[in-house]
Short mmCIF file of C-alpha atoms in Angstrom, two decimals:
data_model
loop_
_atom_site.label_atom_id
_atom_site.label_comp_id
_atom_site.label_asym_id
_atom_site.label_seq_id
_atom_site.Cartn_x
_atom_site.Cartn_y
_atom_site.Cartn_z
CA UNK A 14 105.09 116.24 107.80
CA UNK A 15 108.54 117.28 107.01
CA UNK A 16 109.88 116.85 103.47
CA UNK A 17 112.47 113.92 104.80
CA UNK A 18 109.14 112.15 105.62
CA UNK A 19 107.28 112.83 102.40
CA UNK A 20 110.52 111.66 100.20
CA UNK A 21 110.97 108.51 102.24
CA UNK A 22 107.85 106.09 100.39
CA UNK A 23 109.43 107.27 96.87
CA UNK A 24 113.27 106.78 98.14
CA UNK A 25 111.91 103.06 98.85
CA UNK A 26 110.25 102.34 95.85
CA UNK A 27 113.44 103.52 93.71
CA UNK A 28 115.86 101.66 95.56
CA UNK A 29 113.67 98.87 95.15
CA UNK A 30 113.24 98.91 91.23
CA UNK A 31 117.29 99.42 91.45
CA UNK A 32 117.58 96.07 94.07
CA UNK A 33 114.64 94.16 93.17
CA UNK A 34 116.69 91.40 90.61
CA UNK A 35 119.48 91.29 93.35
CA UNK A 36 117.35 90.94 96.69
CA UNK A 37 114.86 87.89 95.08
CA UNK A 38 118.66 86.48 93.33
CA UNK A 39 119.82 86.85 97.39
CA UNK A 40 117.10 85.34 98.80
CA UNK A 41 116.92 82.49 96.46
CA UNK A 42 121.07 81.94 97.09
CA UNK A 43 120.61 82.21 101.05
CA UNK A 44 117.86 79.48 100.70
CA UNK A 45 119.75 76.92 100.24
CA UNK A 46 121.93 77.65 103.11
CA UNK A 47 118.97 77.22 104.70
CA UNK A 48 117.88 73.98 102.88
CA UNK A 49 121.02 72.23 104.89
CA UNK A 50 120.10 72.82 108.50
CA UNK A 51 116.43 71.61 108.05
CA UNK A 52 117.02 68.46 105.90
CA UNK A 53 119.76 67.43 107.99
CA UNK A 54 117.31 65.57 110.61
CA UNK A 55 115.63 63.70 107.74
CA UNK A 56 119.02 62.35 106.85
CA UNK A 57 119.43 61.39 110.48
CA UNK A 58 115.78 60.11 110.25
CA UNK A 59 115.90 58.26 106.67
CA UNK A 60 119.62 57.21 106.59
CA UNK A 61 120.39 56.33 109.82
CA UNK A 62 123.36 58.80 110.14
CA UNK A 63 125.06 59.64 113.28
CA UNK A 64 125.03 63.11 115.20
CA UNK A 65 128.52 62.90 114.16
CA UNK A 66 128.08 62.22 110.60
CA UNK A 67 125.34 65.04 110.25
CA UNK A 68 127.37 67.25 111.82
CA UNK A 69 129.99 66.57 109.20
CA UNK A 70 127.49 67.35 106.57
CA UNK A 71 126.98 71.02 108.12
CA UNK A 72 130.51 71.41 107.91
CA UNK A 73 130.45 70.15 104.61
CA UNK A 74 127.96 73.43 103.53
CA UNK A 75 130.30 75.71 105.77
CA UNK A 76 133.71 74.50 104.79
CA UNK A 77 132.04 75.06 101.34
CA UNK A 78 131.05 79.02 101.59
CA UNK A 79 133.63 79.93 103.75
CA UNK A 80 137.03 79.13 102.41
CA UNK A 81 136.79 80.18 99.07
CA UNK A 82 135.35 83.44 99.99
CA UNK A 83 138.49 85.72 99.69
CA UNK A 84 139.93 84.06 96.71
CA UNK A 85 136.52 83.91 94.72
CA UNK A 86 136.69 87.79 95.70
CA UNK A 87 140.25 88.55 94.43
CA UNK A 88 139.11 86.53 91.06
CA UNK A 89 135.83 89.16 90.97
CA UNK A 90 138.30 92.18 91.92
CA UNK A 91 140.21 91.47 88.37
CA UNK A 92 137.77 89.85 86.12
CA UNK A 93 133.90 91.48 85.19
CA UNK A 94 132.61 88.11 85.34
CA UNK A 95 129.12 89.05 85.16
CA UNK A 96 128.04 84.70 85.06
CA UNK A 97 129.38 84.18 88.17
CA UNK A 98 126.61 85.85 90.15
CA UNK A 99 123.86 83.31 88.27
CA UNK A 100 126.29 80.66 87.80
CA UNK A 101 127.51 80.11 92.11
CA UNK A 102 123.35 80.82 92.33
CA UNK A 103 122.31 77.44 90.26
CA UNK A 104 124.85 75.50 91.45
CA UNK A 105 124.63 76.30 95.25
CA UNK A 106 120.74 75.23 94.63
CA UNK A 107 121.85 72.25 92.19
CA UNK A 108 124.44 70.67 94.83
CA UNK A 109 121.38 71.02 97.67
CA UNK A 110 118.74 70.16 95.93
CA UNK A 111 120.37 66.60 94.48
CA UNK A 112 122.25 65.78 97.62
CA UNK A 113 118.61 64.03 98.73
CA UNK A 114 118.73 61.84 96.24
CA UNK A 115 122.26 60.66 96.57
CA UNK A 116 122.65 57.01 97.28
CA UNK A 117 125.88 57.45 99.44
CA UNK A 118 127.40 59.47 102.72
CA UNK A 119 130.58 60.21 100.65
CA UNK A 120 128.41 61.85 97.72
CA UNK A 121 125.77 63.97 99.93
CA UNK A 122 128.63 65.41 101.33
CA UNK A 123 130.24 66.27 98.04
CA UNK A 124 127.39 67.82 96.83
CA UNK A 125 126.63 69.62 99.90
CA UNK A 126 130.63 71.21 99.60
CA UNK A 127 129.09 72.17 96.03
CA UNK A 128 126.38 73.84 97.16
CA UNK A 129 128.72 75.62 99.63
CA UNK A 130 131.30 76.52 96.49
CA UNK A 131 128.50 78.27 95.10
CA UNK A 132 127.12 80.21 97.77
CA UNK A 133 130.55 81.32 97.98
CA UNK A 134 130.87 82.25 94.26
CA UNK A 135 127.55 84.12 94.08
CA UNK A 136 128.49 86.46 97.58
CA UNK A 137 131.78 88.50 95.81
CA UNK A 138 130.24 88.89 92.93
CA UNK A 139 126.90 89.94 93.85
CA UNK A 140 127.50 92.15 96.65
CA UNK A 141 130.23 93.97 94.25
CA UNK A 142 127.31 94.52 91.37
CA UNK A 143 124.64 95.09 93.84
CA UNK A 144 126.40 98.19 95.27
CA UNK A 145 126.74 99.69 91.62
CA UNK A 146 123.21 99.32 91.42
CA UNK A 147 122.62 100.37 94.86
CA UNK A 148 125.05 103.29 94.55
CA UNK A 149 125.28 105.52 97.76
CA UNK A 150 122.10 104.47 99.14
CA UNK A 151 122.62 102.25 102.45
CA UNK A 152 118.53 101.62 102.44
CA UNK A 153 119.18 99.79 98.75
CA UNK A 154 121.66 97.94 100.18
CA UNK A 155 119.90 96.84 102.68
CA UNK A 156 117.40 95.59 101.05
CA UNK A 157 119.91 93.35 99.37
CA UNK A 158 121.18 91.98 102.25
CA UNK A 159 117.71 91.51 103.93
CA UNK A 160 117.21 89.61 101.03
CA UNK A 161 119.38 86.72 102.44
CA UNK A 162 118.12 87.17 106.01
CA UNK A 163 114.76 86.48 104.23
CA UNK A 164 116.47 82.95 102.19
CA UNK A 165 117.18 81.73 105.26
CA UNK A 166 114.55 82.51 107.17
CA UNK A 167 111.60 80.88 104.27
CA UNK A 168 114.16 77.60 103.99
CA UNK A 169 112.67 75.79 107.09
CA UNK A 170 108.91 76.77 106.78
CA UNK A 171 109.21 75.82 103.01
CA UNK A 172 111.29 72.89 102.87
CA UNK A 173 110.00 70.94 106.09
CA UNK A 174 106.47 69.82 104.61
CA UNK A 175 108.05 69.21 101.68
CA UNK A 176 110.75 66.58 103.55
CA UNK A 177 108.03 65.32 105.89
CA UNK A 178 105.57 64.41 103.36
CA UNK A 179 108.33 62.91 100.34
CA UNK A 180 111.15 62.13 102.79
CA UNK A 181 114.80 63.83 102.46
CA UNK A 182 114.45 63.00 98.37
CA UNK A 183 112.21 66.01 98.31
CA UNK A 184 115.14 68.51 98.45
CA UNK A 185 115.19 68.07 94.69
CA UNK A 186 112.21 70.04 94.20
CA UNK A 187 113.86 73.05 95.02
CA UNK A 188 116.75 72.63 92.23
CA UNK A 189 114.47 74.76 89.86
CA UNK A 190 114.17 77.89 91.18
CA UNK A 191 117.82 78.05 91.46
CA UNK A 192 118.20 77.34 88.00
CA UNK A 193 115.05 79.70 86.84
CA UNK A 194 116.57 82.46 88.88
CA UNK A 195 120.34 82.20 87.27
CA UNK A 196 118.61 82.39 84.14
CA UNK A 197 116.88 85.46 84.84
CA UNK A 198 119.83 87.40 86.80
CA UNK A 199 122.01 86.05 83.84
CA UNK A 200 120.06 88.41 81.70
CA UNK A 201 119.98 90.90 83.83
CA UNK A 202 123.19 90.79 83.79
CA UNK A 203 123.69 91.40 80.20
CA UNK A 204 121.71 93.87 79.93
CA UNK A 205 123.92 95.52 82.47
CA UNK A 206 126.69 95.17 81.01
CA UNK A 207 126.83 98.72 79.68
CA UNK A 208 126.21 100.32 83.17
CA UNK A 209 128.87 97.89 84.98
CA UNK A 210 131.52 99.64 82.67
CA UNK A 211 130.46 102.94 82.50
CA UNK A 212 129.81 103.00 86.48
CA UNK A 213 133.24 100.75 87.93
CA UNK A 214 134.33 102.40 91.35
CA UNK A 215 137.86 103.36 90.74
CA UNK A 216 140.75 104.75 92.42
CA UNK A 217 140.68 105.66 96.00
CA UNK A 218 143.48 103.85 98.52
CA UNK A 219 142.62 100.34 100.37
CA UNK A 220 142.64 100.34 104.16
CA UNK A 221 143.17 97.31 105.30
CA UNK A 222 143.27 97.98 109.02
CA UNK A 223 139.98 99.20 109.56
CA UNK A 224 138.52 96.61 107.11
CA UNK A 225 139.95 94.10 109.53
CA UNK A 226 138.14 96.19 112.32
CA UNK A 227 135.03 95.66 110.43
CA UNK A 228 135.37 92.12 109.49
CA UNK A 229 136.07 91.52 113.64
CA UNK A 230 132.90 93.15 113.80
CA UNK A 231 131.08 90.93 111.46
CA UNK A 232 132.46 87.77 113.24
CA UNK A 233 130.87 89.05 116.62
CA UNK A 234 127.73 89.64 114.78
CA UNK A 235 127.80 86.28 113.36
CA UNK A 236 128.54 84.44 116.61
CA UNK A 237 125.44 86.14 118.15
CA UNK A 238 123.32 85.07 115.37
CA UNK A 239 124.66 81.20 114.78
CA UNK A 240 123.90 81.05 118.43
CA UNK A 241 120.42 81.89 119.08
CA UNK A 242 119.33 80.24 115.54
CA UNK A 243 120.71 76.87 117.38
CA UNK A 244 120.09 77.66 120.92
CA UNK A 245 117.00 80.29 121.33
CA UNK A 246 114.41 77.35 120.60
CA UNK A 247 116.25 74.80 123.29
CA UNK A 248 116.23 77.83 125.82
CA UNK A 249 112.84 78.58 125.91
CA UNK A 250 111.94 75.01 126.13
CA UNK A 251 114.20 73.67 128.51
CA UNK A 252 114.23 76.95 130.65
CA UNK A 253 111.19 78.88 130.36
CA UNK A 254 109.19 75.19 130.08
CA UNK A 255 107.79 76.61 127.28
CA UNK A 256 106.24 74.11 124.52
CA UNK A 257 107.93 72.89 121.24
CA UNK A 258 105.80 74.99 119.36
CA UNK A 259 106.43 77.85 121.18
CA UNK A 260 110.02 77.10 121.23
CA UNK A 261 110.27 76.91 117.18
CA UNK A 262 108.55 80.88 117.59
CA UNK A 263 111.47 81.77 119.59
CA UNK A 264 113.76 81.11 116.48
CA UNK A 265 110.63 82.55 114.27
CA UNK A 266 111.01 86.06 115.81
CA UNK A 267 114.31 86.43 116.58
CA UNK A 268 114.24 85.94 112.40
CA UNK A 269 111.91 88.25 111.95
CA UNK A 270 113.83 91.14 114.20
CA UNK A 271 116.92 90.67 112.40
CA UNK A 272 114.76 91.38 108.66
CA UNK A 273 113.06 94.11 109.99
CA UNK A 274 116.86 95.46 112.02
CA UNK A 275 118.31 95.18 108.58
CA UNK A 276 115.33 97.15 106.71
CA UNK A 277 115.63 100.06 109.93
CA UNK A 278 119.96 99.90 109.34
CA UNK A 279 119.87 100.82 106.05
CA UNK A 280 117.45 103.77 106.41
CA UNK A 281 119.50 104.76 110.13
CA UNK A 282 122.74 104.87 107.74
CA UNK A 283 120.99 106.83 104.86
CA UNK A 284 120.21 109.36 107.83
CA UNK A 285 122.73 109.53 110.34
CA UNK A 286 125.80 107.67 108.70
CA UNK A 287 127.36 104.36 108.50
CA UNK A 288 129.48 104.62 111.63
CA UNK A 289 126.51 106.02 113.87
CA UNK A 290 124.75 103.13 112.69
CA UNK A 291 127.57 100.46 113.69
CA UNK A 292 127.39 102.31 117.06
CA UNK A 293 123.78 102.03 117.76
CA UNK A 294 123.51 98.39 116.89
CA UNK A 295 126.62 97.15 118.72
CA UNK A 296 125.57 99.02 121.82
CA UNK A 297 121.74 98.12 121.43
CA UNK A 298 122.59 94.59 121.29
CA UNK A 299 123.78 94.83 125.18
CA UNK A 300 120.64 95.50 126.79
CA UNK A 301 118.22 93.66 123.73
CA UNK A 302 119.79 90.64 124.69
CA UNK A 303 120.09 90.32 128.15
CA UNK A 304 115.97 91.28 127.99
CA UNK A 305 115.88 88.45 126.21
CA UNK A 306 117.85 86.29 128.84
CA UNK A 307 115.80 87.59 131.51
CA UNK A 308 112.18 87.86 130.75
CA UNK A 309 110.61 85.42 133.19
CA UNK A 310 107.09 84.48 131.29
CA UNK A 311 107.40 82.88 127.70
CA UNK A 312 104.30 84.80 126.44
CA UNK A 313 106.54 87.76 126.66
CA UNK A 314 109.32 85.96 125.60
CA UNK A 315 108.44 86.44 121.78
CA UNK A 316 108.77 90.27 121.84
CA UNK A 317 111.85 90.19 123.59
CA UNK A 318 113.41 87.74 121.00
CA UNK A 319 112.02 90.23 117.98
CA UNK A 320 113.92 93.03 119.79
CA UNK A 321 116.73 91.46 120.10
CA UNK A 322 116.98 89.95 116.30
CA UNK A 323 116.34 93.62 115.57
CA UNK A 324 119.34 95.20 117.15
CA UNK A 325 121.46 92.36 116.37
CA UNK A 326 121.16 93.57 112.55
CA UNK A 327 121.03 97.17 112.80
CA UNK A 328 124.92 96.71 111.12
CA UNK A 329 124.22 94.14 108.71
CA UNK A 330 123.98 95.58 105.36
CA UNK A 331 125.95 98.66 107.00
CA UNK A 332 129.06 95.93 107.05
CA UNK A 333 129.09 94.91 103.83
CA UNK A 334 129.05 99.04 102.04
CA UNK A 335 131.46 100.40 104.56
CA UNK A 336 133.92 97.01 103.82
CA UNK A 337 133.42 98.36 100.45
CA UNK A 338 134.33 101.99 101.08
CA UNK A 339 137.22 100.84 102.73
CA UNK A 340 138.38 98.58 100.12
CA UNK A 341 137.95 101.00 97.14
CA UNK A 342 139.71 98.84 95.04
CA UNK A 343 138.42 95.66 95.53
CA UNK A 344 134.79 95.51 96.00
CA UNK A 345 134.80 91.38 95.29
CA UNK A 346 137.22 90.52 98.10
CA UNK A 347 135.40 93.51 100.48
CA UNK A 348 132.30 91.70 99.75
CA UNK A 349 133.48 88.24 100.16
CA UNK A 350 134.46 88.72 103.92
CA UNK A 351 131.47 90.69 104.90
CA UNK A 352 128.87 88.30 103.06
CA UNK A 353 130.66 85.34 103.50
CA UNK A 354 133.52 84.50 105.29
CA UNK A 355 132.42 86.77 108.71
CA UNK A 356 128.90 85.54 108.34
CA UNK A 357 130.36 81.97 107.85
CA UNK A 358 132.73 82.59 110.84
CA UNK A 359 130.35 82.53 113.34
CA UNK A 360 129.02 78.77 112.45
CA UNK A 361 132.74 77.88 113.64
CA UNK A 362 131.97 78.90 117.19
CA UNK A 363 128.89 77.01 118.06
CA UNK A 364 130.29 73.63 118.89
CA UNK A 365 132.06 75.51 121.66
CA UNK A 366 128.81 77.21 122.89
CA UNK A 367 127.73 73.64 122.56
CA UNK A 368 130.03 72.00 124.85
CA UNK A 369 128.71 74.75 127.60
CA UNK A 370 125.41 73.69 126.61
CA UNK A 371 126.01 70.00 127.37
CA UNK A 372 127.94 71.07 130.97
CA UNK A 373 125.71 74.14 132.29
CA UNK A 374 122.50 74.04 129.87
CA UNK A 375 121.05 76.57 126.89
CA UNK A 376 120.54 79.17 129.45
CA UNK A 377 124.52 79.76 129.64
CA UNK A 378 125.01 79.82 126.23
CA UNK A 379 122.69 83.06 126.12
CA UNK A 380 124.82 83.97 129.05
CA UNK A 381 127.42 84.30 127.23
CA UNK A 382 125.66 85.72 124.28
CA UNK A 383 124.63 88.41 126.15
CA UNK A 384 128.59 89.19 126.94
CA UNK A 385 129.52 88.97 123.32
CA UNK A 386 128.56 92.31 121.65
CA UNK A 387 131.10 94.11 124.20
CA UNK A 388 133.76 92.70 121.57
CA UNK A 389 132.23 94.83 119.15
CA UNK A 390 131.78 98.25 120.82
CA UNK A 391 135.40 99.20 120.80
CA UNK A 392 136.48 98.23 116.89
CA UNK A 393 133.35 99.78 116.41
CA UNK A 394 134.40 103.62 117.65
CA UNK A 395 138.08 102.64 116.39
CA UNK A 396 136.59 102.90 112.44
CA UNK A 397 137.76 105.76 110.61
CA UNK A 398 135.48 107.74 108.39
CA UNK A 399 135.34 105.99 105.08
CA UNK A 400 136.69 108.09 102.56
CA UNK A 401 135.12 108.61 98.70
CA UNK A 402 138.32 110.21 97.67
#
C-alpha cells in the first residue's frame, strides 16, 4: 500500500471535521430547492392550479436564486457578513415551508420568490467561508458541494409522505430545521470570526475571461442535469416501457452518480489538478451518456444512469474553487455564479427541451443531451492555470 493510500482515510476525516457545519448547513439550504419541485403536484392536486400556474411557481423559486446571485456576491465581496450564511438558510426554508399554508396563488408565489432570495443569499456567502475552511483541499470542497447534491436529492423521498399523508399544508413541517440549522451555523460562525480575519484571501489579479469560460462550463453542466432530473423518469417509461416505479429509480440513480461523481472530483483534483479534472468529466460525459441513451433493457438501465450522474459531476465542486482562484478578489461574486446563477441557468433551458419533448418524445431530449457536453470540451482546454500569486 503506498503512503498516498494510507494518508487518504485520515485526509477524509480532517476535511470532514473542517466541512462538517458547512456540508449539513448545504444540504439543509439545497432542500428546500428541492421542497418546490415535489410539492408542486399537490398544489396542482389540492388547489386546482393549472400546468401553467405551477409552472409559474417553479419560476417563482428560480427567478428567486438566480437573479440576485451576482449582486448578493458583490455585497459578500465587501462586507464579512458572517449572518448572511444562517440568515438566506432560515429564510429560504421559512418562505418554503409556509408557502403550503398560504390561502392565495399571489402569496405562495411570494413566498416561494423568498425562499428563492434566500437560497441565493446563503450560496456567496457560504461557498466564500467554506473555502477558508476548506483551504487548498478540492476533496473538502467537495464535500461541501456534495452536500447540496445530497439537499436535493433527500427533498422528494422526505417531503412526499409527508404531502401525501397531510396534503400540501405539510411543507410547514420542514420550517424548523431551517431555523435550528441557522442557529447553529450562526454560532459557528462566531466562533469563526477570529479565523475569517486572520485567514482572508488577499491580493492576487481577477481574470475575468477564463471565469466566464468556467461559468459557460457550469451552464452546460447544469443543462445536462435540469434535464435528466425532468426527463430521465419519462424516458424510461415511455421508451424503455419500463414501470413508474422503475422510472422514479431512473431519477434515483442518476442522483446518486452525481453524489458519488462529486465525492471522486474532489479527490481526482486533490491528485491530478483542477484542470485535469474539468477534462475528464467533460469528456466522460460523452460516452456516459449516450450509454445511457442506448442501453436497450431497463434492468440495465439503472447502472447506466449511475454512470452517467457520476461523470456528469466529476467538475462540480472543481467549478466552484477554480471560479475562486480565478477571482482572487472576490470569492462572494466567484461563488455566486458557480453555486447559483450557472446551476440556476440550466432550469432556464428545459421548457425548450420540453417543447422537443411534446413534438418528438423524451427519447430526443436525451438526444440532445447526449450532444451537449461537446460545448464544454473546448472552454474546458481554453482555462489557464489558476494562479496563487
Amino acid at each position: 500500500m503506498s503512503v498516498i493510500d494510507e494518508q487518504a482515510p485520515a485526509q477524509a476525516n480532517s476535511a470532514w471535521q473542517r466541512m462538517r457545519y458547512w456540508v449539513i448547513a448545504h444540504a439543509v439550504d439545497d432542500f428546500y430547492q428541492g421542497l418546490v419541485p415535489a410539492a408542486i403536484p399537490f398544489f396542482v392536486l389540492e388547489r386546482h392550479y393549472s400546468y401553467t400556474a405551477a409552472s409559474g411557481l417553479a419560476l417563482a423559486a428560480t427567478l428567486g436564486s438566480a437573479l440576485p446571485q451576482p449582486f448578493l456576491g458583490l455585497l459578500a465581496d465587501h462586507r464579512k457578513l458572517l449572518w448572511m450564511a444562517p440568515a438566506g438558510l432560515a429564510t429560504a426554508g421559512i418562505g418554503a415551508g409556509l408557502a403550503g399554508l398560504a390561502p392565495g396563488y399571489a402569496v405562495v408565489w411570494i413566498l416561494l420568490l423568498l425562499s428563492g432570495i434566500g437560497v441565493a443569499a446563503f450560496h456567496p456567502a457560504a461557498g466564500r467561508d467554506a473555502r477558508r475552511d476548506a483551504g487548498d483541499s478540492a476533496t473538502a470542497m467537495s464535500l461541501f458541494a456534495v452536500g447540496g447534491n445530497l439537499g436535493f436529492f433527500l427533498a422528494p423521498a422526505l417531503a412526499t409522505p409527508a404531502l401525501v399523508a397531510l396534503g400540501v399544508g405539510a411543507t410547514a413541517c420542514f420550517v424548523p430545521p431551517a431555523i435550528l440549522m441557522g442557529v447553529v451555523l450562526w454560532r459557528y460562525q462566531q466562533r469563526r470570526a477570529e479565523f475569517h480575519a486572520s485567514t482572508a484571501r488577499t491580493g492576487g489579479r481577477d481574470r475575468w475571461t477564463p471565469f466566464l469560460l468556467l461559468t459557460a462550463i457550469a451552464v452546460v453542466r447544469s443543462v445536462i442535469a435540469f434535464g435528466m432530473n425532468t426527463f430521465i423518469a419519462l424516458y424510461w417509461i415511455n421508451h424503455l416501457n419500463a414501470s413508474r416505479t422503475l422510472g422514479g429509480m431512473a431519477l434515483t440513480a442518476f442522483l446518486v452518480g452525481g453524489v458519488l461523481g462529486t465525492l471522486l472530483g474532489g479527490r481526482i483534483a486533490d491528485r491530478a489538478g483542477m484542470l485535469r479534472t474539468i477534462h475528464i468529466g467533460s469528456i466522460a460525459a460523452l460516452p456516459a451518456l449516450i450509454l445511457l441513451r442506448v442501453v436497450p433493457e431497463q434492468h440495465l438501465a439503472p447502472a447506466a444512469a449511475v454512470l452517467a450522474g457520476l461523470a456528469v459531476n466529476i467538475p462540480f465542486a472543481v467549478l466552484v474553487t477554480l471560479g475562486q482562484d480565478y477571482l482572487p478578489g472576490r470569492p462572494g461574486t466567484a461563488s455566486g455564479v458557480t453555486l447559483g446563477l450557472a446551476v440556476s441557468a440550466g432550469g432556464l433551458f428545459v421548457p425548450v427541451l420540453g417543447m422537443l419533448a411534446d413534438h418528438h418524445g423524451p427519447q430526443s431530449v436525451l438526444t440532445i443531451l447526449c450532444i451537449v457536453p461537446v460545448a464544454a470540451v473546448i472552454p474546458g482546454f481554453l482555462l489557464p492555470a489558476p494562479s496563487h500569486d
